[in-house]
Amino acid sequence: MDSGAIHPDVEETCAAIESMEIRGAASIADAVARALRTQAVERDADAPAAFRETMYEAARRLEATRPTAVSLPNALRSVLSEMRGESVGELRESVVAGVDDFRSRLESARGDLGRVGANRLADGDTVMTHCHSTDAMACIEAAVDRGADLSAVVKETRPLKQGHITATALADLGVDVTLVVDSAARQFLDDVDHVLVGADSVAADGSVVNKIGTSGLAVNARDRDVPLVVAAQTIKLHPGTLRGETVPIERRDESEVVDAETRAELGDVDVANPAFDVTPPRYVDAVVTEHGQFPPQGVVGLMRDLFGEDVEAVWRE
Ligand code: RI2
């Protein structure tokens, strides 16, 4: 153990989140909680105030990695609000306990959410997915566990094609999978019973911030009378939106959209790469959480119950 600023393992976690080696709102939350644990265990301090500061510094670095998934600051808040004690040892122990508690709640929330979402999925149904969401997967896994025979139309999800992760995971579950390019989605909607997506943030008005392309899919689904279900553990609820904050939309590097050779051939054009978009609540049929299923209009009440006024980010300067 030594004293100093951010532990190298925490920096490694940050780099993995930035490069999206670690991705997905829940996985990011889990990773930052583990990083706080490492920081607490591996970094020493000669006084409680200095220990708190080293934890806050790590939290600020972790928070700066990706801006859109509110599960990240929610994880930091959940752990750091439990940091208490009169000595460095007590503070350290409280962080470790806070992380362990947070991670076990994350795990059980996923199972509880899956059991709720599975109630929507009947034997023989076809589900359309976008990107890769562990919360959406939990619903399908639970339905399959109950014996439902499901099919899936999986959108590849440009630019990083996380739909491929979903396709393989669903096929491994025994789901009959058809992978399609994003622009083919509308053509397949007539054969689909549910559109099931995850979320990076859910705002107080029930708007859903999720992988780019979700909002267009939602409009098409409504046009075809296919319900849009959002699987989102409550760590995806954005408490700042209760106070009028908006959710920042991450814009990622153009190299994810075009390779260097193509970039050169394109000449003088701008390449934009927004990673997320906002689906207005009127296109959302249900938000499935570990506490049950809610209409988008019900999110604000759930948010007040869970967060109240307790949305302080103690680690920020
Ligand atoms: P889970 C992902 O973002 C996708 O937008 C996905 O729907 C969302 O996180 C939620 O993922 P990214 O990190 O928490 O791939 O449900 O940019 O796994």
mmCIF file of C-alpha atoms and ligand atoms in Angstrom:
data_model
loop_
_atom_site.group_PDB
_atom_site.id
_atom_site.type_symbol
_atom_site.label_atom_id
_atom_site.label_comp_id
_atom_site.label_asym_id
_atom_site.label_seq_id
_atom_site.Cartn_x
_atom_site.Cartn_y
_atom_site.Cartn_z
ATOM 1 C CA MET A 1 0.000 0.000 0.000
ATOM 2 C CA ASP A 2 1.313 3.465 -0.725
ATOM 3 C CA SER A 3 0.131 7.033 -0.595
ATOM 4 C CA GLY A 4 -0.335 9.128 -3.690
ATOM 5 C CA ALA A 5 -2.984 10.020 -6.146
ATOM 6 C CA ILE A 6 -4.932 7.724 -8.397
ATOM 7 C CA HIS A 7 -3.932 4.066 -8.302
ATOM 8 C CA PRO A 8 -2.689 2.647 -11.650
ATOM 9 C CA ASP A 9 -5.430 -0.011 -11.602
ATOM 10 C CA VAL A 10 -8.019 2.763 -11.378
ATOM 11 C CA GLU A 11 -6.380 4.481 -14.362
ATOM 12 C CA GLU A 12 -6.562 1.146 -16.169
ATOM 13 C CA THR A 13 -10.290 0.926 -15.474
ATOM 14 C CA CYS A 14 -10.721 4.471 -16.799
ATOM 15 C CA ALA A 15 -8.879 3.616 -20.004
ATOM 16 C CA ALA A 16 -10.973 0.466 -20.464
ATOM 17 C CA ILE A 17 -14.202 2.450 -20.051
ATOM 18 C CA GLU A 18 -13.023 5.180 -22.432
ATOM 19 C CA SER A 19 -12.071 2.649 -25.110
ATOM 20 C CA MET A 20 -15.351 0.774 -24.457
ATOM 21 C CA GLU A 21 -13.517 -2.422 -23.626
ATOM 22 C CA ILE A 22 -15.771 -2.112 -20.572
ATOM 23 C CA ARG A 23 -19.145 -0.926 -21.842
ATOM 24 C CA GLY A 24 -22.825 -1.062 -21.045
ATOM 25 C CA ALA A 25 -24.287 1.106 -18.313
ATOM 26 C CA ALA A 26 -24.492 -1.611 -15.643
ATOM 27 C CA SER A 27 -21.020 -2.999 -16.386
ATOM 28 C CA ILE A 28 -19.577 0.508 -16.182
ATOM 29 C CA ALA A 29 -21.254 0.994 -12.788
ATOM 30 C CA ASP A 30 -19.812 -2.291 -11.562
ATOM 31 C CA ALA A 31 -16.337 -1.393 -12.863
ATOM 32 C CA VAL A 32 -16.237 2.017 -11.171
ATOM 33 C CA ALA A 33 -17.390 0.494 -7.883
ATOM 34 C CA ARG A 34 -14.578 -2.060 -8.091
ATOM 35 C CA ALA A 35 -12.124 0.728 -8.916
ATOM 36 C CA LEU A 36 -13.169 2.661 -5.792
ATOM 37 C CA ARG A 37 -12.532 -0.476 -3.778
ATOM 38 C CA THR A 38 -9.031 -0.757 -5.257
ATOM 39 C CA GLN A 39 -8.343 2.886 -4.541
ATOM 40 C CA ALA A 40 -9.498 2.461 -0.939
ATOM 41 C CA VAL A 41 -7.527 -0.715 -0.309
ATOM 42 C CA GLU A 42 -4.328 0.196 -2.139
ATOM 43 C CA ARG A 43 -3.935 3.878 -1.330
ATOM 44 C CA ASP A 44 -2.796 5.022 2.086
ATOM 45 C CA ALA A 45 -3.206 8.415 3.689
ATOM 46 C CA ASP A 46 -1.873 9.941 6.885
ATOM 47 C CA ALA A 47 -5.198 11.480 7.893
ATOM 48 C CA PRO A 48 -8.921 10.894 7.262
ATOM 49 C CA ALA A 49 -9.267 14.124 5.256
ATOM 50 C CA ALA A 50 -6.430 13.092 2.943
ATOM 51 C CA PHE A 51 -8.013 9.657 2.500
ATOM 52 C CA ARG A 52 -11.337 11.198 1.575
ATOM 53 C CA GLU A 53 -9.570 13.442 -0.943
ATOM 54 C CA THR A 54 -7.799 10.506 -2.613
ATOM 55 C CA MET A 55 -11.184 8.762 -2.960
ATOM 56 C CA TYR A 56 -12.790 11.891 -4.410
ATOM 57 C CA GLU A 57 -9.923 12.340 -6.840
ATOM 58 C CA ALA A 58 -10.385 8.776 -8.107
ATOM 59 C CA ALA A 59 -14.134 9.382 -8.378
ATOM 60 C CA ARG A 60 -13.605 12.543 -10.434
ATOM 61 C CA ARG A 61 -11.291 10.697 -12.798
ATOM 62 C CA LEU A 62 -13.765 7.808 -13.142
ATOM 63 C CA GLU A 63 -16.696 10.156 -13.705
ATOM 64 C CA ALA A 64 -14.852 11.925 -16.538
ATOM 65 C CA THR A 65 -14.579 8.758 -18.643
ATOM 66 C CA ARG A 66 -18.036 8.752 -20.235
ATOM 67 C CA PRO A 67 -20.754 11.361 -19.742
ATOM 68 C CA THR A 68 -24.098 9.794 -20.655
ATOM 69 C CA ALA A 69 -24.690 6.698 -18.526
ATOM 70 C CA VAL A 70 -25.924 8.002 -15.173
ATOM 71 C CA SER A 71 -25.255 4.589 -13.665
ATOM 72 C CA LEU A 72 -21.652 5.795 -13.376
ATOM 73 C CA PRO A 73 -22.218 8.770 -11.012
ATOM 74 C CA ASN A 74 -25.030 6.838 -9.314
ATOM 75 C CA ALA A 75 -22.516 4.092 -8.490
ATOM 76 C CA LEU A 76 -20.004 6.632 -7.178
ATOM 77 C CA ARG A 77 -22.690 8.260 -5.020
ATOM 78 C CA SER A 78 -23.946 4.955 -3.701
ATOM 79 C CA VAL A 79 -20.467 3.946 -2.512
ATOM 80 C CA LEU A 80 -19.103 7.303 -1.358
ATOM 81 C CA SER A 81 -22.222 8.265 0.576
ATOM 82 C CA GLU A 82 -21.458 5.254 2.783
ATOM 83 C CA MET A 83 -17.884 6.400 3.463
ATOM 84 C CA ARG A 84 -17.750 7.204 7.156
ATOM 85 C CA GLY A 85 -15.488 6.808 10.162
ATOM 86 C CA GLU A 86 -13.047 8.593 12.441
ATOM 87 C CA SER A 87 -9.871 6.942 11.147
ATOM 88 C CA VAL A 88 -8.376 6.012 7.794
ATOM 89 C CA GLY A 89 -8.962 2.348 8.635
ATOM 90 C CA GLU A 90 -12.660 2.926 9.344
ATOM 91 C CA LEU A 91 -13.095 4.972 6.191
ATOM 92 C CA ARG A 92 -11.402 2.261 4.144
ATOM 93 C CA GLU A 93 -13.582 -0.466 5.646
ATOM 94 C CA SER A 94 -16.725 1.527 4.971
ATOM 95 C CA VAL A 95 -15.797 1.941 1.302
ATOM 96 C CA VAL A 96 -15.092 -1.761 0.920
ATOM 97 C CA ALA A 97 -18.432 -2.615 2.568
ATOM 98 C CA GLY A 98 -20.192 -0.009 0.398
ATOM 99 C CA VAL A 99 -18.742 -1.489 -2.775
ATOM 100 C CA ASP A 100 -19.640 -5.049 -1.809
ATOM 101 C CA ASP A 101 -23.171 -3.960 -0.945
ATOM 102 C CA PHE A 102 -23.549 -1.982 -4.179
ATOM 103 C CA ARG A 103 -22.335 -4.870 -6.322
ATOM 104 C CA SER A 104 -24.627 -7.393 -4.703
ATOM 105 C CA ARG A 105 -27.597 -5.026 -5.162
ATOM 106 C CA LEU A 106 -26.628 -4.581 -8.811
ATOM 107 C CA GLU A 107 -26.584 -8.320 -9.316
ATOM 108 C CA SER A 108 -29.899 -8.980 -7.590
ATOM 109 C CA ALA A 109 -31.541 -6.016 -9.371
ATOM 110 C CA ARG A 110 -30.664 -7.597 -12.693
ATOM 111 C CA GLY A 111 -32.350 -10.864 -11.703
ATOM 112 C CA ASP A 112 -35.423 -9.116 -10.295
ATOM 113 C CA LEU A 113 -35.736 -6.923 -13.389
ATOM 114 C CA GLY A 114 -35.393 -9.966 -15.630
ATOM 115 C CA ARG A 115 -38.261 -11.736 -13.894
ATOM 116 C CA VAL A 116 -40.497 -8.682 -14.368
ATOM 117 C CA GLY A 117 -39.570 -8.273 -18.030
ATOM 118 C CA ALA A 118 -40.032 -11.977 -18.707
ATOM 119 C CA ASN A 119 -43.717 -11.634 -17.809
ATOM 120 C CA ARG A 120 -44.156 -9.676 -21.050
ATOM 121 C CA LEU A 121 -42.609 -12.347 -23.252
ATOM 122 C CA ALA A 122 -44.879 -15.223 -24.265
ATOM 123 C CA ASP A 123 -43.914 -18.537 -25.794
ATOM 124 C CA GLY A 124 -43.483 -18.108 -29.557
ATOM 125 C CA ASP A 125 -42.853 -14.323 -29.424
ATOM 126 C CA THR A 126 -40.316 -12.450 -31.519
ATOM 127 C CA VAL A 127 -38.272 -9.655 -29.967
ATOM 128 C CA MET A 128 -36.318 -6.933 -31.761
ATOM 129 C CA THR A 129 -33.196 -5.671 -29.980
ATOM 130 C CA HIS A 130 -30.864 -2.706 -30.416
ATOM 131 C CA CYS A 131 -27.241 -2.605 -29.235
ATOM 132 C CA HIS A 132 -26.331 -4.872 -26.323
ATOM 133 C CA SER A 133 -27.995 -4.428 -22.976
ATOM 134 C CA THR A 134 -27.479 -6.765 -20.032
ATOM 135 C CA ASP A 135 -30.797 -5.572 -18.596
ATOM 136 C CA ALA A 136 -32.656 -6.440 -21.807
ATOM 137 C CA MET A 137 -30.813 -9.755 -21.907
ATOM 138 C CA ALA A 138 -31.932 -10.484 -18.339
ATOM 139 C CA CYS A 139 -35.585 -10.332 -19.464
ATOM 140 C CA ILE A 140 -35.003 -12.739 -22.331
ATOM 141 C CA GLU A 141 -32.888 -15.080 -20.180
ATOM 142 C CA ALA A 142 -35.626 -15.246 -17.551
ATOM 143 C CA ALA A 143 -38.286 -15.939 -20.192
ATOM 144 C CA VAL A 144 -36.171 -18.707 -21.724
ATOM 145 C CA ASP A 145 -35.587 -20.149 -18.242
ATOM 146 C CA ARG A 146 -39.354 -20.357 -17.863
ATOM 147 C CA GLY A 147 -39.526 -22.395 -21.051
ATOM 148 C CA ALA A 148 -40.475 -19.708 -23.604
ATOM 149 C CA ASP A 149 -39.387 -20.468 -27.127
ATOM 150 C CA LEU A 150 -38.352 -17.044 -28.517
ATOM 151 C CA SER A 151 -37.085 -15.587 -31.771
ATOM 152 C CA ALA A 152 -35.122 -12.371 -32.115
ATOM 153 C CA VAL A 153 -34.403 -9.838 -34.823
ATOM 154 C CA VAL A 154 -31.149 -8.236 -33.755
ATOM 155 C CA LYS A 155 -30.048 -4.874 -35.160
ATOM 156 C CA GLU A 156 -26.310 -4.776 -35.743
ATOM 157 C CA THR A 157 -26.104 -1.242 -34.247
ATOM 158 C CA ARG A 158 -23.585 0.866 -36.087
ATOM 159 C CA PRO A 159 -20.925 2.043 -35.641
ATOM 160 C CA LEU A 160 -19.486 -0.462 -33.154
ATOM 161 C CA LYS A 161 -21.891 -3.300 -33.952
ATOM 162 C CA GLN A 162 -22.641 -4.287 -30.372
ATOM 163 C CA GLY A 163 -25.642 -6.097 -31.839
ATOM 164 C CA HIS A 164 -23.194 -8.889 -32.652
ATOM 165 C CA ILE A 165 -22.659 -9.438 -28.913
ATOM 166 C CA THR A 166 -26.428 -9.695 -28.462
ATOM 167 C CA ALA A 167 -26.808 -12.044 -31.435
ATOM 168 C CA THR A 168 -24.231 -14.493 -30.104
ATOM 169 C CA ALA A 169 -25.535 -14.320 -26.530
ATOM 170 C CA LEU A 170 -29.119 -14.957 -27.663
ATOM 171 C CA ALA A 171 -28.097 -17.812 -29.944
ATOM 172 C CA ASP A 172 -26.245 -19.342 -26.978
ATOM 173 C CA LEU A 173 -29.521 -19.207 -25.051
ATOM 174 C CA GLY A 174 -31.250 -21.160 -27.818
ATOM 175 C CA VAL A 175 -33.105 -18.160 -29.258
ATOM 176 C CA ASP A 176 -33.643 -18.237 -33.014
ATOM 177 C CA VAL A 177 -31.667 -15.140 -34.133
ATOM 178 C CA THR A 178 -31.760 -13.077 -37.327
ATOM 179 C CA LEU A 179 -29.141 -10.318 -37.534
ATOM 180 C CA VAL A 180 -30.084 -7.304 -39.669
ATOM 181 C CA VAL A 181 -28.457 -3.993 -40.587
ATOM 182 C CA ASP A 182 -30.009 -1.045 -38.774
ATOM 183 C CA SER A 183 -31.764 0.316 -41.834
ATOM 184 C CA ALA A 184 -33.619 -2.996 -42.332
ATOM 185 C CA ALA A 185 -35.397 -2.754 -38.984
ATOM 186 C CA ARG A 186 -38.637 -1.269 -40.241
ATOM 187 C CA GLN A 187 -39.071 -4.046 -42.764
ATOM 188 C CA PHE A 188 -38.946 -6.638 -39.982
ATOM 189 C CA LEU A 189 -41.212 -4.849 -37.513
ATOM 190 C CA ASP A 190 -44.380 -6.467 -38.876
ATOM 191 C CA ASP A 191 -43.014 -9.831 -37.706
ATOM 192 C CA VAL A 192 -42.038 -8.587 -34.257
ATOM 193 C CA ASP A 193 -44.074 -8.662 -31.008
ATOM 194 C CA HIS A 194 -41.839 -6.449 -28.849
ATOM 195 C CA VAL A 195 -38.972 -4.038 -29.236
ATOM 196 C CA LEU A 196 -36.784 -4.473 -26.166
ATOM 197 C CA VAL A 197 -33.918 -2.072 -25.453
ATOM 198 C CA GLY A 198 -31.779 -0.996 -22.517
ATOM 199 C CA ALA A 199 -31.029 2.505 -21.278
ATOM 200 C CA ASP A 200 -28.032 4.571 -20.284
ATOM 201 C CA SER A 201 -30.151 7.198 -18.539
ATOM 202 C CA VAL A 202 -33.866 7.649 -17.948
ATOM 203 C CA ALA A 203 -35.016 11.202 -17.299
ATOM 204 C CA ALA A 204 -37.678 12.312 -14.832
ATOM 205 C CA ASP A 205 -40.184 12.886 -17.651
ATOM 206 C CA GLY A 206 -39.727 9.294 -18.832
ATOM 207 C CA SER A 207 -37.459 10.145 -21.781
ATOM 208 C CA VAL A 208 -35.014 7.350 -22.480
ATOM 209 C CA VAL A 209 -31.399 8.006 -23.417
ATOM 210 C CA ASN A 210 -29.979 4.967 -25.163
ATOM 211 C CA LYS A 211 -27.666 3.917 -27.992
ATOM 212 C CA ILE A 212 -27.931 6.026 -31.128
ATOM 213 C CA GLY A 213 -30.732 4.732 -33.320
ATOM 214 C CA THR A 214 -33.123 3.905 -30.496
ATOM 215 C CA SER A 215 -35.369 6.925 -31.111
ATOM 216 C CA GLY A 216 -35.805 6.172 -34.823
ATOM 217 C CA LEU A 217 -36.592 2.571 -33.972
ATOM 218 C CA ALA A 218 -39.129 3.773 -31.417
ATOM 219 C CA VAL A 219 -40.945 5.931 -33.961
ATOM 220 C CA ASN A 220 -41.049 3.073 -36.454
ATOM 221 C CA ALA A 221 -42.236 0.655 -33.782
ATOM 222 C CA ARG A 222 -45.088 2.992 -32.845
ATOM 223 C CA ASP A 223 -46.032 3.308 -36.506
ATOM 224 C CA ARG A 224 -46.238 -0.496 -36.677
ATOM 225 C CA ASP A 225 -48.018 -0.798 -33.292
ATOM 226 C CA VAL A 226 -45.151 -2.740 -31.766
ATOM 227 C CA PRO A 227 -44.650 -1.891 -28.073
ATOM 228 C CA LEU A 228 -41.285 -0.452 -27.025
ATOM 229 C CA VAL A 229 -40.104 -1.839 -23.696
ATOM 230 C CA VAL A 230 -37.114 -0.335 -21.916
ATOM 231 C CA ALA A 231 -35.237 -2.574 -19.479
ATOM 232 C CA ALA A 232 -33.514 -0.295 -16.995
ATOM 233 C CA GLN A 233 -32.410 -0.962 -13.451
ATOM 234 C CA THR A 234 -33.063 2.037 -11.236
ATOM 235 C CA ILE A 235 -29.365 3.003 -11.289
ATOM 236 C CA LYS A 236 -30.208 4.239 -14.811
ATOM 237 C CA LEU A 237 -32.626 6.837 -13.392
ATOM 238 C CA HIS A 238 -31.040 10.272 -13.669
ATOM 239 C CA PRO A 239 -31.736 12.154 -10.412
ATOM 240 C CA GLY A 240 -30.350 15.429 -11.785
ATOM 241 C CA THR A 241 -33.236 15.607 -14.260
ATOM 242 C CA LEU A 242 -35.558 16.115 -11.270
ATOM 243 C CA ARG A 243 -33.801 19.457 -10.889
ATOM 244 C CA GLY A 244 -33.961 20.402 -14.557
ATOM 245 C CA GLU A 245 -30.568 19.079 -15.643
ATOM 246 C CA THR A 246 -30.277 17.556 -19.111
ATOM 247 C CA VAL A 247 -28.389 14.388 -19.970
ATOM 248 C CA PRO A 248 -25.212 15.065 -21.966
ATOM 249 C CA ILE A 249 -24.959 13.074 -25.198
ATOM 250 C CA GLU A 250 -21.489 11.670 -25.758
ATOM 251 C CA ARG A 251 -19.919 12.344 -29.145
ATOM 252 C CA ARG A 252 -17.218 9.821 -29.912
ATOM 253 C CA ASP A 253 -14.298 9.839 -32.303
ATOM 254 C CA GLU A 254 -14.903 9.750 -36.052
ATOM 255 C CA SER A 255 -12.504 6.796 -36.338
ATOM 256 C CA GLU A 256 -15.343 4.594 -35.031
ATOM 257 C CA VAL A 257 -17.371 5.522 -38.135
ATOM 258 C CA VAL A 258 -14.734 5.599 -40.891
ATOM 259 C CA ASP A 259 -11.276 4.063 -41.089
ATOM 260 C CA ALA A 260 -8.262 6.218 -41.968
ATOM 261 C CA GLU A 261 -8.276 5.294 -45.663
ATOM 262 C CA THR A 262 -11.972 6.046 -46.085
ATOM 263 C CA ARG A 263 -11.510 9.250 -44.134
ATOM 264 C CA ALA A 264 -8.831 10.404 -46.553
ATOM 265 C CA GLU A 265 -10.990 9.509 -49.576
ATOM 266 C CA LEU A 266 -13.950 11.426 -48.192
ATOM 267 C CA GLY A 267 -12.090 14.715 -48.348
ATOM 268 C CA ASP A 268 -13.566 17.822 -46.791
ATOM 269 C CA VAL A 269 -16.566 16.443 -44.917
ATOM 270 C CA ASP A 270 -17.393 16.395 -41.245
ATOM 271 C CA VAL A 271 -18.020 13.014 -39.671
ATOM 272 C CA ALA A 272 -20.276 13.079 -36.610
ATOM 273 C CA ASN A 273 -20.502 10.204 -34.159
ATOM 274 C CA PRO A 274 -23.115 10.821 -31.452
ATOM 275 C CA ALA A 275 -23.221 7.691 -29.287
ATOM 276 C CA PHE A 276 -26.744 8.144 -27.881
ATOM 277 C CA ASP A 277 -30.107 9.693 -28.614
ATOM 278 C CA VAL A 278 -33.245 10.590 -26.686
ATOM 279 C CA THR A 279 -36.535 8.745 -27.128
ATOM 280 C CA PRO A 280 -39.441 10.900 -25.929
ATOM 281 C CA PRO A 281 -41.773 9.254 -23.392
ATOM 282 C CA ARG A 282 -44.709 9.167 -25.833
ATOM 283 C CA TYR A 283 -42.942 6.377 -27.742
ATOM 284 C CA VAL A 284 -42.174 4.307 -24.646
ATOM 285 C CA ASP A 285 -44.744 1.715 -23.592
ATOM 286 C CA ALA A 286 -43.098 0.474 -20.430
ATOM 287 C CA VAL A 287 -39.983 0.874 -18.319
ATOM 288 C CA VAL A 288 -39.086 -2.405 -16.644
ATOM 289 C CA THR A 289 -37.078 -2.108 -13.427
ATOM 290 C CA GLU A 290 -36.216 -4.340 -10.475
ATOM 291 C CA HIS A 291 -39.135 -2.684 -8.646
ATOM 292 C CA GLY A 292 -41.664 -3.568 -11.319
ATOM 293 C CA GLN A 293 -42.944 -2.222 -14.592
ATOM 294 C CA PHE A 294 -43.793 1.483 -14.935
ATOM 295 C CA PRO A 295 -45.313 3.642 -17.631
ATOM 296 C CA PRO A 296 -42.866 6.439 -18.537
ATOM 297 C CA GLN A 297 -45.099 8.857 -16.592
ATOM 298 C CA GLY A 298 -44.455 6.768 -13.470
ATOM 299 C CA VAL A 299 -40.701 7.285 -13.562
ATOM 300 C CA VAL A 300 -40.800 10.618 -11.773
ATOM 301 C CA GLY A 301 -42.571 9.141 -8.724
ATOM 302 C CA LEU A 302 -40.164 6.216 -8.593
ATOM 303 C CA MET A 303 -37.248 8.609 -8.838
ATOM 304 C CA ARG A 304 -38.537 10.784 -5.978
ATOM 305 C CA ASP A 305 -39.089 7.698 -3.817
ATOM 306 C CA LEU A 306 -35.602 6.366 -4.477
ATOM 307 C CA PHE A 307 -33.482 9.499 -4.540
ATOM 308 C CA GLY A 308 -35.508 12.195 -2.808
ATOM 309 C CA GLU A 309 -33.274 15.183 -2.313
ATOM 310 C CA ASP A 310 -30.251 12.967 -1.774
ATOM 311 C CA VAL A 311 -28.424 13.646 -5.024
ATOM 312 C CA GLU A 312 -25.297 15.311 -3.698
ATOM 313 C CA ALA A 313 -22.079 14.500 -5.575
ATOM 314 C CA VAL A 314 -19.637 14.878 -2.685
ATOM 315 C CA TRP A 315 -16.621 14.041 -4.840
ATOM 316 C CA ARG A 316 -17.052 16.952 -7.242
ATOM 317 C CA GLU A 317 -14.974 20.087 -6.642
HETATM 318 P P1 RI2 B 1 -26.892 -2.387 -19.816
HETATM 319 C C1 RI2 B 1 -25.003 0.709 -23.756
HETATM 320 O O1 RI2 B 1 -24.183 1.813 -24.049
HETATM 321 C C2 RI2 B 1 -26.212 0.623 -24.659
HETATM 322 O O2 RI2 B 1 -26.734 1.884 -25.020
HETATM 323 C C3 RI2 B 1 -27.151 -0.183 -23.780
HETATM 324 O O3 RI2 B 1 -28.494 -0.138 -24.188
HETATM 325 C C4 RI2 B 1 -26.907 0.500 -22.435
HETATM 326 O O4 RI2 B 1 -25.496 0.756 -22.416
HETATM 327 C C5 RI2 B 1 -27.352 -0.239 -21.227
HETATM 328 O O5 RI2 B 1 -26.578 -1.396 -21.033
HETATM 329 P P2 RI2 B 1 -22.626 1.618 -24.447
HETATM 330 O O6 RI2 B 1 -21.831 1.569 -23.163
HETATM 331 O O7 RI2 B 1 -26.613 -1.650 -18.541
HETATM 332 O O8 RI2 B 1 -22.482 0.387 -25.293
HETATM 333 O O9 RI2 B 1 -28.315 -2.803 -19.909
HETATM 334 O O10 RI2 B 1 -22.275 2.875 -25.236
HETATM 335 O O11 RI2 B 1 -25.920 -3.529 -20.037
#
